[in-house]
Amino acid sequence: MEKSAVGEHSVSMLNRAVMSLSGVKDVSEFSDARVMLKTTMGDLCIKGKKLSINQLNTENGTLDVRGEIHSMQYTSGGRDGFLAGLFK
């Protein structure tokens, strides 16, 4: 199971209400409107309403998020990745 936390990354979503992820290294920020994650494939921002983390296992790199999921976006370099791309 350790392989998931080290290399592979997957995302599964059911009805835009339940999201299961593998390859999660860390949760860097959490609120009911946004979850910021560090994954094996880069930083990931999940946005929505009434978001909650139902399960987080950093040993095997899995995470379950529930709520009203509106979007998910990978960023290349932290919070200012999008702005840095605009001003190149």
PDB file of C-alpha atoms in Angstrom:
ATOM      1  CA  MET A   1       0.000   0.000   0.000  1.00  0.00           C
ATOM      2  CA  GLU A   2       2.948   2.366   0.493  1.00  0.00           C
ATOM      3  CA  LYS A   3       3.394   2.533  -3.299  1.00  0.00           C
ATOM      4  CA  SER A   4       0.269   4.697  -3.577  1.00  0.00           C
ATOM      5  CA  ALA A   5       1.721   7.431  -1.374  1.00  0.00           C
ATOM      6  CA  VAL A   6       5.021   7.425  -3.255  1.00  0.00           C
ATOM      7  CA  GLY A   7       4.117   7.325  -6.951  1.00  0.00           C
ATOM      8  CA  GLU A   8       0.613   6.629  -8.187  1.00  0.00           C
ATOM      9  CA  HIS A   9      -2.180   9.179  -7.996  1.00  0.00           C
ATOM     10  CA  SER A  10      -5.864   8.672  -8.750  1.00  0.00           C
ATOM     11  CA  VAL A  11      -9.084  10.635  -8.367  1.00  0.00           C
ATOM     12  CA  SER A  12     -12.563   9.131  -8.289  1.00  0.00           C
ATOM     13  CA  MET A  13     -15.736  11.193  -7.947  1.00  0.00           C
ATOM     14  CA  LEU A  14     -19.344  10.110  -7.448  1.00  0.00           C
ATOM     15  CA  ASN A  15     -22.193  12.529  -8.226  1.00  0.00           C
ATOM     16  CA  ARG A  16     -19.979  15.567  -7.511  1.00  0.00           C
ATOM     17  CA  ALA A  17     -20.526  14.792  -3.828  1.00  0.00           C
ATOM     18  CA  VAL A  18     -17.922  12.172  -2.891  1.00  0.00           C
ATOM     19  CA  MET A  19     -14.281  12.285  -4.007  1.00  0.00           C
ATOM     20  CA  SER A  20     -11.697   9.613  -3.220  1.00  0.00           C
ATOM     21  CA  LEU A  21      -8.025  10.258  -3.893  1.00  0.00           C
ATOM     22  CA  SER A  22      -4.815   8.284  -3.679  1.00  0.00           C
ATOM     23  CA  GLY A  23      -1.257   9.582  -3.827  1.00  0.00           C
ATOM     24  CA  VAL A  24      -1.957  12.274  -1.223  1.00  0.00           C
ATOM     25  CA  LYS A  25       1.114  13.472   0.650  1.00  0.00           C
ATOM     26  CA  ASP A  26      -0.372  16.217   2.832  1.00  0.00           C
ATOM     27  CA  VAL A  27      -3.383  18.474   3.351  1.00  0.00           C
ATOM     28  CA  SER A  28      -1.953  21.995   3.426  1.00  0.00           C
ATOM     29  CA  GLU A  29      -5.215  23.912   3.869  1.00  0.00           C
ATOM     30  CA  PHE A  30      -8.812  23.026   4.678  1.00  0.00           C
ATOM     31  CA  SER A  31     -12.099  24.926   4.988  1.00  0.00           C
ATOM     32  CA  ASP A  32     -15.706  24.180   4.122  1.00  0.00           C
ATOM     33  CA  ALA A  33     -15.113  25.926   0.762  1.00  0.00           C
ATOM     34  CA  ARG A  34     -11.599  24.731  -0.213  1.00  0.00           C
ATOM     35  CA  VAL A  35      -9.200  21.838   0.313  1.00  0.00           C
ATOM     36  CA  MET A  36      -5.553  22.279  -0.727  1.00  0.00           C
ATOM     37  CA  LEU A  37      -3.539  19.076  -1.099  1.00  0.00           C
ATOM     38  CA  LYS A  38      -0.019  18.038  -1.942  1.00  0.00           C
ATOM     39  CA  THR A  39      -0.127  14.950  -4.157  1.00  0.00           C
ATOM     40  CA  THR A  40       2.466  12.899  -5.985  1.00  0.00           C
ATOM     41  CA  MET A  41       1.381  14.717  -9.176  1.00  0.00           C
ATOM     42  CA  GLY A  42       1.530  18.264  -7.768  1.00  0.00           C
ATOM     43  CA  ASP A  43      -0.588  20.575  -5.657  1.00  0.00           C
ATOM     44  CA  LEU A  44      -4.354  20.159  -5.990  1.00  0.00           C
ATOM     45  CA  CYS A  45      -7.098  22.620  -5.045  1.00  0.00           C
ATOM     46  CA  ILE A  46     -10.659  21.311  -4.568  1.00  0.00           C
ATOM     47  CA  LYS A  47     -13.383  23.984  -4.305  1.00  0.00           C
ATOM     48  CA  GLY A  48     -17.007  23.647  -3.299  1.00  0.00           C
ATOM     49  CA  LYS A  49     -19.499  24.111  -0.482  1.00  0.00           C
ATOM     50  CA  LYS A  50     -19.860  22.282   2.814  1.00  0.00           C
ATOM     51  CA  LEU A  51     -16.678  20.280   2.146  1.00  0.00           C
ATOM     52  CA  SER A  52     -15.533  17.831   4.789  1.00  0.00           C
ATOM     53  CA  ILE A  53     -12.673  15.386   5.038  1.00  0.00           C
ATOM     54  CA  ASN A  54     -14.153  12.035   5.995  1.00  0.00           C
ATOM     55  CA  GLN A  55     -10.963  10.021   5.920  1.00  0.00           C
ATOM     56  CA  LEU A  56      -7.284  10.910   5.668  1.00  0.00           C
ATOM     57  CA  ASN A  57      -4.581   8.262   5.825  1.00  0.00           C
ATOM     58  CA  THR A  58      -1.135   9.700   5.203  1.00  0.00           C
ATOM     59  CA  GLU A  59       0.514   6.303   5.634  1.00  0.00           C
ATOM     60  CA  ASN A  60      -1.070   4.924   2.455  1.00  0.00           C
ATOM     61  CA  GLY A  61      -1.830   8.334   0.865  1.00  0.00           C
ATOM     62  CA  THR A  62      -5.634   8.157   0.693  1.00  0.00           C
ATOM     63  CA  LEU A  63      -8.217  10.876   1.262  1.00  0.00           C
ATOM     64  CA  ASP A  64     -12.031  11.019   1.054  1.00  0.00           C
ATOM     65  CA  VAL A  65     -13.770  14.397   0.624  1.00  0.00           C
ATOM     66  CA  ARG A  66     -17.525  14.911   0.819  1.00  0.00           C
ATOM     67  CA  GLY A  67     -19.675  17.929   0.049  1.00  0.00           C
ATOM     68  CA  GLU A  68     -20.826  19.912  -2.968  1.00  0.00           C
ATOM     69  CA  ILE A  69     -17.758  19.728  -5.232  1.00  0.00           C
ATOM     70  CA  HIS A  70     -17.558  22.551  -7.780  1.00  0.00           C
ATOM     71  CA  SER A  71     -14.043  22.268  -9.179  1.00  0.00           C
ATOM     72  CA  MET A  72     -10.592  20.783  -8.868  1.00  0.00           C
ATOM     73  CA  GLN A  73      -7.398  22.253 -10.251  1.00  0.00           C
ATOM     74  CA  TYR A  74      -3.775  21.200 -10.228  1.00  0.00           C
ATOM     75  CA  THR A  75      -1.255  23.971  -9.721  1.00  0.00           C
ATOM     76  CA  SER A  76       2.377  23.907 -10.728  1.00  0.00           C
ATOM     77  CA  GLY A  77       3.922  25.941  -7.955  1.00  0.00           C
ATOM     78  CA  GLY A  78       1.819  26.672  -4.927  1.00  0.00           C
ATOM     79  CA  ARG A  79      -0.786  29.388  -4.436  1.00  0.00           C
ATOM     80  CA  ASP A  80       0.629  31.900  -6.906  1.00  0.00           C
ATOM     81  CA  GLY A  81       1.036  29.414  -9.773  1.00  0.00           C
ATOM     82  CA  PHE A  82      -1.881  30.885 -11.740  1.00  0.00           C
ATOM     83  CA  LEU A  83      -0.831  34.517 -11.218  1.00  0.00           C
ATOM     84  CA  ALA A  84       2.785  33.766 -12.031  1.00  0.00           C
ATOM     85  CA  GLY A  85       1.636  32.328 -15.374  1.00  0.00           C
ATOM     86  CA  LEU A  86      -0.265  35.511 -16.210  1.00  0.00           C
ATOM     87  CA  PHE A  87       2.680  37.818 -15.656  1.00  0.00           C
ATOM     88  CA  LYS A  88       5.400  35.943 -17.557  1.00  0.00           C
TER      89      LYS A  88
END
